[in-house]
Amino acid sequence: MTAKLLLLPGDGIGPEVSAQVRRVLDWLAKNRNFAFDLDEDLVGGISLEKTGLPITDKAMEKAMAADAVLFGAVGGPQWDKNAFDKKPERGLLRLRKDMELFANLRPALCFPALTDASSLKPELVSGLDIMIVRELTGGVYFGEPRGIEKLADGSRKAVDTQLYTTEEVRRIARVAFDLARKRGGVVHSAEKSNVMHTGVLWREEVTHVHETEYEDLKLIHILADNAAMQLVRNPKQFDVLVTDNLFGDILSDEASMLTGSLGMLPSASLGAKDAKTGKSKALYEPIHGSAPDIAGQNKANPIAAILSLAMCLRYSLDDEAGAKLLEDAVSSVLNAGLRTGDIMQAGKTAVSTTGMGDAILKALDSAAR
Ligand code: NAD
């Protein structure tokens, strides 16, 4: 099968880390008979400059037809004053919306060589491997009514609506249980059922999906505030943690910092399974932004982008062995002491973006020999 991939490098360090992803793709094609049809297009500020839009309909069509989209990063200070619909981020939001990417997967994985980079004690994070599953298209960021209203006395009132339906909760729960089945078999589900109706519905629907479809797995309900506390107290108790859009936004950022640097962390956003093919629309991206402070200087860490490609192999292309190969190559380069600036430690060897790419390709070559 030929995988149809769309690369959207975007702005700032996006093109620099995407160039390393491209090199890894070429390596896979040459050494693992990995057949892919790779297209590339514009998104974000660069798209605004060249087309007047944060993403064109043509690029959207390609994204909709792709097995997976590999996204770099968007944004930069030169577009900060743009009107809302002319912001680079609108390109990413349109991708998420039109592809109906409702499940955001954020692994928090601590490579042994980087345990010292965490703000927690090494024994708390060494070997850490959590998957946070965040509902991405519902909840309080989208619920109606929403807005700010002026009252008769001149003061103002603001409203956001937290809203979830049975089906929205069930489909994200299934994503979490399916992942847990391939991992440690445990799902924590976080909400606020003690004070919120949506929390009660969330807990009941997740329980229903568990009892009717995944009884072989372990489900643990946890209040979201307790989950935030447990993530810094004893993070290794978690395997898969599923939660709503708002709590997921916060908990996934918290979990990612357990592992050190933004430059290390991949993510995936998945849509509903197609009834005919069983495949999901998918977008893979490093969690970092366009890092304007280091853009164009060959300083960015490309590991988050390369680990995003590993997630793409695992979740969209059913190539667990390929994913593992990339993750092991990253691990061995870190064990050998190579570091980009963001993860630099005393006594280690500083490398550039391309230098890190070179080292990862070399590690792949050794693994293939
Ligand atoms: P950022 O993630 O771009 O950078 C935060 C800090 O981390 C910077 O000091 C940067 O140099 C460093 N950093 C980030 N990624 C790195 C990497 N791979 N290697 C080495 N260092 C790295 O966040 P920000 O500064 O808040 O935002 C900058 C721009 O990116 C803004 O325009 C913002 O809107 C945008 N942004 C885009 C996305 C996205 O495309 N998904 C996400 C977040 C922010």
XYZ file of C-alpha atoms and ligand atoms in Angstrom:
413
model
C 0.000 0.000 0.000
C 1.231 3.496 -0.810
C 0.692 5.916 2.060
C -0.652 9.288 0.997
C 1.003 11.927 3.153
C 0.677 15.707 3.189
C 3.499 17.744 4.704
C 2.559 21.224 5.957
C 5.794 22.755 7.316
C 4.298 26.191 8.135
C 6.294 28.981 9.774
C 9.352 29.651 11.941
C 11.103 26.405 12.882
C 8.289 24.405 11.215
C 10.176 24.101 7.888
C 13.458 23.301 9.681
C 12.065 20.372 11.707
C 9.917 19.235 8.749
C 13.065 18.997 6.593
C 14.425 16.419 9.057
C 11.113 14.519 8.911
C 11.461 14.436 5.135
C 14.957 12.930 5.444
C 13.615 10.221 7.766
C 10.790 9.491 5.309
C 13.352 9.108 2.518
C 15.347 6.736 4.732
C 12.217 4.656 5.402
C 11.452 4.499 1.684
C 14.957 3.339 0.866
C 15.521 0.926 3.723
C 12.131 -0.444 4.677
C 10.232 -0.557 1.407
C 7.951 2.076 2.826
C 5.997 3.387 -0.148
C 4.633 6.875 0.263
C 3.282 9.561 -1.930
C 4.355 12.823 -0.290
C 2.801 16.141 -1.173
C 3.606 19.480 0.419
C 1.602 22.674 0.808
C 1.408 25.955 2.670
C -0.208 26.709 5.994
C -0.140 29.575 8.486
C 1.727 32.860 7.965
C 3.542 31.731 4.834
C 0.193 30.793 3.288
C -1.234 34.193 4.247
C 1.731 35.899 2.566
C 1.466 33.909 -0.637
C -2.282 33.337 -1.005
C -4.026 35.711 1.416
C -5.477 32.762 3.351
C -4.159 30.796 6.364
C -4.886 27.641 4.369
C -6.318 27.372 0.849
C -9.225 25.159 -0.244
C -6.759 23.246 -2.404
C -4.490 22.454 0.545
C -7.598 21.476 2.552
C -8.668 19.093 -0.220
C -5.261 17.429 -0.092
C -5.481 17.130 3.707
C -8.915 15.526 3.463
C -7.652 12.980 0.933
C -4.428 12.117 2.801
C -3.868 9.093 5.038
C -2.123 11.516 7.351
C -1.091 15.151 7.570
C 2.360 15.946 8.990
C 2.196 19.461 10.387
C 5.148 21.649 11.457
C 4.156 24.840 13.306
C 2.455 28.144 12.542
C 2.602 31.723 13.781
C 5.020 34.530 14.454
C 5.106 38.118 15.751
C 4.710 39.602 12.244
C 1.112 38.290 12.153
C 0.157 38.994 15.798
C -1.868 42.113 14.864
C -3.799 40.402 12.046
C -7.595 40.238 12.251
C -8.919 37.014 13.809
C -9.707 35.317 10.461
C -6.287 36.298 9.081
C -4.252 34.745 11.868
C -1.881 31.893 10.970
C -3.483 29.675 13.661
C -6.768 29.744 11.698
C -5.107 27.335 9.273
C -4.619 24.738 11.999
C -8.099 25.346 13.422
C -9.654 24.806 9.985
C -7.732 21.543 9.572
C -8.977 20.334 12.969
C -12.549 21.413 12.238
C -12.948 20.193 8.652
C -11.159 16.892 9.345
C -13.307 16.522 12.512
C -10.281 15.650 14.613
C -12.021 15.003 17.928
C -9.309 13.006 19.703
C -6.000 14.550 20.689
C -3.314 12.098 21.791
C -0.387 13.475 23.736
C 2.163 11.001 25.025
C 4.317 12.070 27.968
C 7.313 9.837 27.618
C 10.512 10.270 29.553
C 13.636 9.072 27.769
C 16.070 7.609 30.316
C 18.847 9.955 29.131
C 16.687 12.991 29.972
C 15.336 12.130 33.429
C 17.439 14.994 34.847
C 15.671 17.530 32.608
C 12.375 17.068 34.459
C 11.453 19.350 37.338
C 10.446 16.215 39.300
C 12.834 13.796 41.000
C 14.397 11.313 38.550
C 12.840 8.299 40.318
C 9.361 9.761 39.774
C 9.794 10.209 36.019
C 12.284 7.596 34.861
C 10.467 5.183 32.569
C 7.382 7.413 32.523
C 4.998 6.595 29.673
C 1.557 8.233 29.862
C -0.906 8.782 27.036
C -3.264 11.706 27.573
C -6.392 11.538 25.410
C -8.144 14.907 25.202
C -11.555 15.497 23.632
C -10.827 18.245 21.114
C -13.976 19.419 19.366
C -16.590 19.728 22.122
C -16.992 21.076 25.636
C -16.683 24.589 26.924
C -14.515 25.906 24.042
C -17.406 25.402 21.610
C -20.659 25.127 23.627
C -23.424 27.682 23.022
C -24.429 30.168 24.368
C -21.099 31.902 24.672
C -20.033 35.524 24.639
C -19.794 38.777 26.596
C -22.899 40.865 27.152
C -23.328 44.398 28.400
C -25.839 44.745 31.230
C -28.227 47.646 31.879
C -26.073 48.989 34.735
C -23.034 49.227 32.421
C -21.293 46.192 33.862
C -20.727 43.075 31.714
C -21.556 39.383 31.868
C -19.534 36.597 30.222
C -20.848 33.114 29.463
C -19.210 29.905 28.257
C -21.176 26.685 28.086
C -19.775 23.310 28.970
C -21.742 20.861 26.857
C -21.281 17.167 26.047
C -23.556 14.590 24.426
C -23.651 10.818 24.871
C -22.024 10.184 21.515
C -19.228 12.726 22.023
C -18.247 11.055 25.296
C -18.604 7.507 24.003
C -16.427 8.028 20.933
C -13.537 9.578 22.886
C -13.855 6.837 25.528
C -13.485 4.203 22.783
C -10.287 5.884 21.541
C -8.867 5.713 25.071
C -9.871 2.074 25.624
C -8.502 1.016 22.216
C -5.166 2.631 23.100
C -5.118 1.049 26.563
C -5.672 -2.355 25.014
C -2.401 -1.931 23.082
C -0.615 -0.506 26.153
C -0.962 -1.227 29.889
C -4.707 -1.956 29.941
C -5.660 0.837 32.375
C -7.777 3.931 31.658
C -8.177 6.802 34.113
C -11.144 9.013 33.212
C -10.999 12.534 34.662
C -13.972 14.895 35.165
C -15.683 16.906 37.872
C -18.765 14.784 38.521
C -18.892 16.135 42.083
C -19.854 19.632 40.878
C -20.732 19.494 37.152
C -23.606 17.842 35.272
C -21.340 17.259 32.286
C -19.036 15.431 34.701
C -21.881 13.129 35.795
C -22.800 12.386 32.163
C -19.114 11.849 31.290
C -18.649 9.352 34.147
C -21.854 7.437 33.310
C -21.119 7.209 29.579
C -17.490 6.142 30.047
C -18.714 3.466 32.487
C -21.295 2.310 29.934
C -18.671 1.951 27.163
C -16.403 0.090 29.584
C -19.098 -2.340 30.756
C -20.449 -3.065 27.287
C -17.293 -3.117 25.150
C -14.079 -3.190 27.198
C -14.722 -5.180 30.351
C -11.302 -6.830 30.065
C -9.610 -3.465 30.785
C -9.396 -1.558 34.050
C -11.287 1.752 34.361
C -10.555 4.170 37.197
C -12.596 7.375 37.593
C -10.712 10.318 39.032
C -11.717 13.924 39.704
C -9.786 16.279 37.414
C -8.295 18.292 40.286
C -7.034 15.095 41.894
C -5.624 14.003 38.516
C -3.645 17.275 38.347
C -2.235 16.572 41.799
C -1.481 12.890 41.143
C 0.371 13.797 37.918
C 3.065 15.535 39.950
C 2.840 13.259 43.023
C 3.083 9.859 41.344
C 2.795 10.168 37.545
C 3.738 6.557 36.842
C 0.359 5.340 38.175
C -1.193 6.501 34.864
C -1.295 4.559 31.610
C -4.053 6.210 29.516
C -5.788 9.306 30.916
C -8.939 10.411 29.063
C -10.605 13.721 29.725
C -12.595 16.564 28.203
C -11.374 19.523 26.171
C -10.791 22.003 29.004
C -9.281 19.631 31.567
C -7.301 17.961 28.772
C -5.795 21.274 27.721
C -4.447 21.791 31.223
C -3.560 18.211 32.178
C -1.729 17.495 28.903
C 0.457 20.602 29.307
C 1.174 19.611 32.893
C 2.080 16.053 31.874
C 4.288 17.224 29.024
C 6.463 19.287 31.325
C 7.134 16.190 33.439
C 9.424 15.123 30.654
C 11.535 18.242 30.118
C 11.394 20.100 26.820
C 8.775 21.169 24.326
C 11.179 20.124 21.577
C 10.763 16.455 22.538
C 6.995 16.072 22.485
C 4.854 14.739 19.627
C 1.072 14.633 19.301
C -1.649 13.137 17.149
C -5.171 14.317 16.418
C -7.553 11.684 15.096
C -11.016 11.825 13.525
C -13.837 9.319 13.346
C -13.245 5.963 11.680
C -14.513 5.820 8.098
C -17.298 3.215 7.968
C -15.957 1.678 4.731
C -12.175 1.716 5.230
C -12.011 1.675 9.041
C -9.390 4.431 8.782
C -9.373 7.725 10.681
C -8.396 11.117 9.349
C -5.269 12.143 11.203
C -2.892 15.021 11.783
C 0.475 14.665 13.505
C 2.401 17.595 14.935
C 5.034 18.477 17.487
C 3.399 20.248 20.431
C 5.778 23.207 20.216
C 5.050 26.364 18.252
C 7.076 28.158 15.593
C 9.745 29.348 18.099
C 10.463 32.699 16.377
C 13.350 33.326 18.813
C 15.442 30.555 17.235
C 13.873 30.289 13.751
C 16.259 30.159 10.792
C 19.283 29.436 12.986
C 19.490 25.648 12.654
C 18.988 25.383 16.433
C 15.559 23.759 16.730
C 15.190 20.282 18.154
C 13.639 18.102 15.415
C 12.901 15.168 17.764
C 9.268 16.146 18.516
C 8.555 16.259 14.764
C 10.321 12.933 14.157
C 8.445 11.310 17.064
C 5.227 12.674 15.517
C 6.136 10.726 12.384
C 6.609 7.644 14.601
C 3.055 8.170 15.909
C 1.858 8.451 12.307
C 3.450 5.089 11.483
C 1.842 3.512 14.557
C -1.672 4.953 14.393
C -2.318 5.698 10.704
C -0.094 3.270 8.824
C -0.226 0.281 11.153
C 3.566 0.061 11.230
C 4.440 -0.566 14.883
C 7.901 -1.862 13.954
C 8.680 1.329 12.009
C 7.478 3.489 14.910
C 9.651 1.549 17.339
C 12.636 1.872 15.016
C 12.377 5.680 15.038
C 11.829 5.852 18.805
C 14.826 3.590 19.440
C 16.997 5.689 17.099
C 16.054 8.840 19.067
C 16.778 7.058 22.317
C 20.200 5.866 21.192
C 21.211 9.342 19.982
C 20.241 10.775 23.380
C 22.117 7.977 25.155
C 25.173 8.875 23.083
C 24.990 12.367 24.640
C 23.907 14.459 21.641
C 21.739 17.437 22.524
C 20.146 20.410 20.776
C 20.206 23.665 22.794
C 16.814 23.158 24.465
C 17.889 19.903 26.159
C 21.602 20.707 26.573
C 23.227 19.496 29.779
C 26.771 19.867 31.111
C 29.181 17.381 29.596
C 26.992 16.589 26.583
C 27.646 17.325 22.913
C 25.778 20.272 21.352
C 24.345 19.661 17.880
C 22.305 21.689 15.407
C 18.931 20.746 13.892
C 20.616 19.126 10.902
C 23.262 17.583 13.190
C 20.511 15.894 15.202
C 18.916 14.732 11.936
C 22.273 13.317 10.773
C 22.720 11.437 14.071
C 19.209 9.957 13.952
C 19.746 8.768 10.363
C 23.060 7.225 11.403
C 21.352 5.440 14.306
C 18.723 4.156 11.872
C 21.484 2.920 9.566
C 23.129 1.018 12.452
C 19.806 -0.509 13.502
C 19.138 -1.652 9.921
C 22.555 -3.299 9.538
P 6.923 28.009 21.142
O 6.605 26.578 21.417
O 7.080 28.371 19.727
O 8.285 28.387 21.911
C 8.412 28.397 23.337
C 9.902 28.294 23.718
O 10.355 26.962 23.479
C 10.812 29.200 22.869
O 11.845 29.690 23.693
C 11.363 28.282 21.810
O 12.647 28.661 21.340
C 11.415 26.930 22.545
N 11.186 25.826 21.610
C 9.995 25.440 21.091
N 10.162 24.400 20.264
C 11.473 24.132 20.253
C 12.265 23.172 19.563
N 11.738 22.274 18.723
N 13.598 23.173 19.781
C 14.162 24.053 20.620
N 13.464 24.983 21.314
C 12.131 25.027 21.119
O 5.793 28.871 21.846
P 5.553 30.463 21.825
O 6.862 31.163 21.874
O 4.538 30.699 22.866
O 4.856 30.761 20.419
C 5.559 31.188 19.264
C 4.593 31.205 18.092
O 4.139 29.863 17.828
C 3.338 32.035 18.346
O 3.007 32.712 17.159
C 2.286 30.998 18.692
O 0.991 31.440 18.371
C 2.711 29.846 17.827
N 2.269 28.521 18.288
C 1.937 27.633 17.316
C 1.583 26.342 17.667
C 1.265 25.378 16.569
O 1.615 25.627 15.430
N 0.631 24.255 16.848
C 1.596 25.933 19.003
C 1.985 26.861 19.969
C 2.338 28.169 19.603
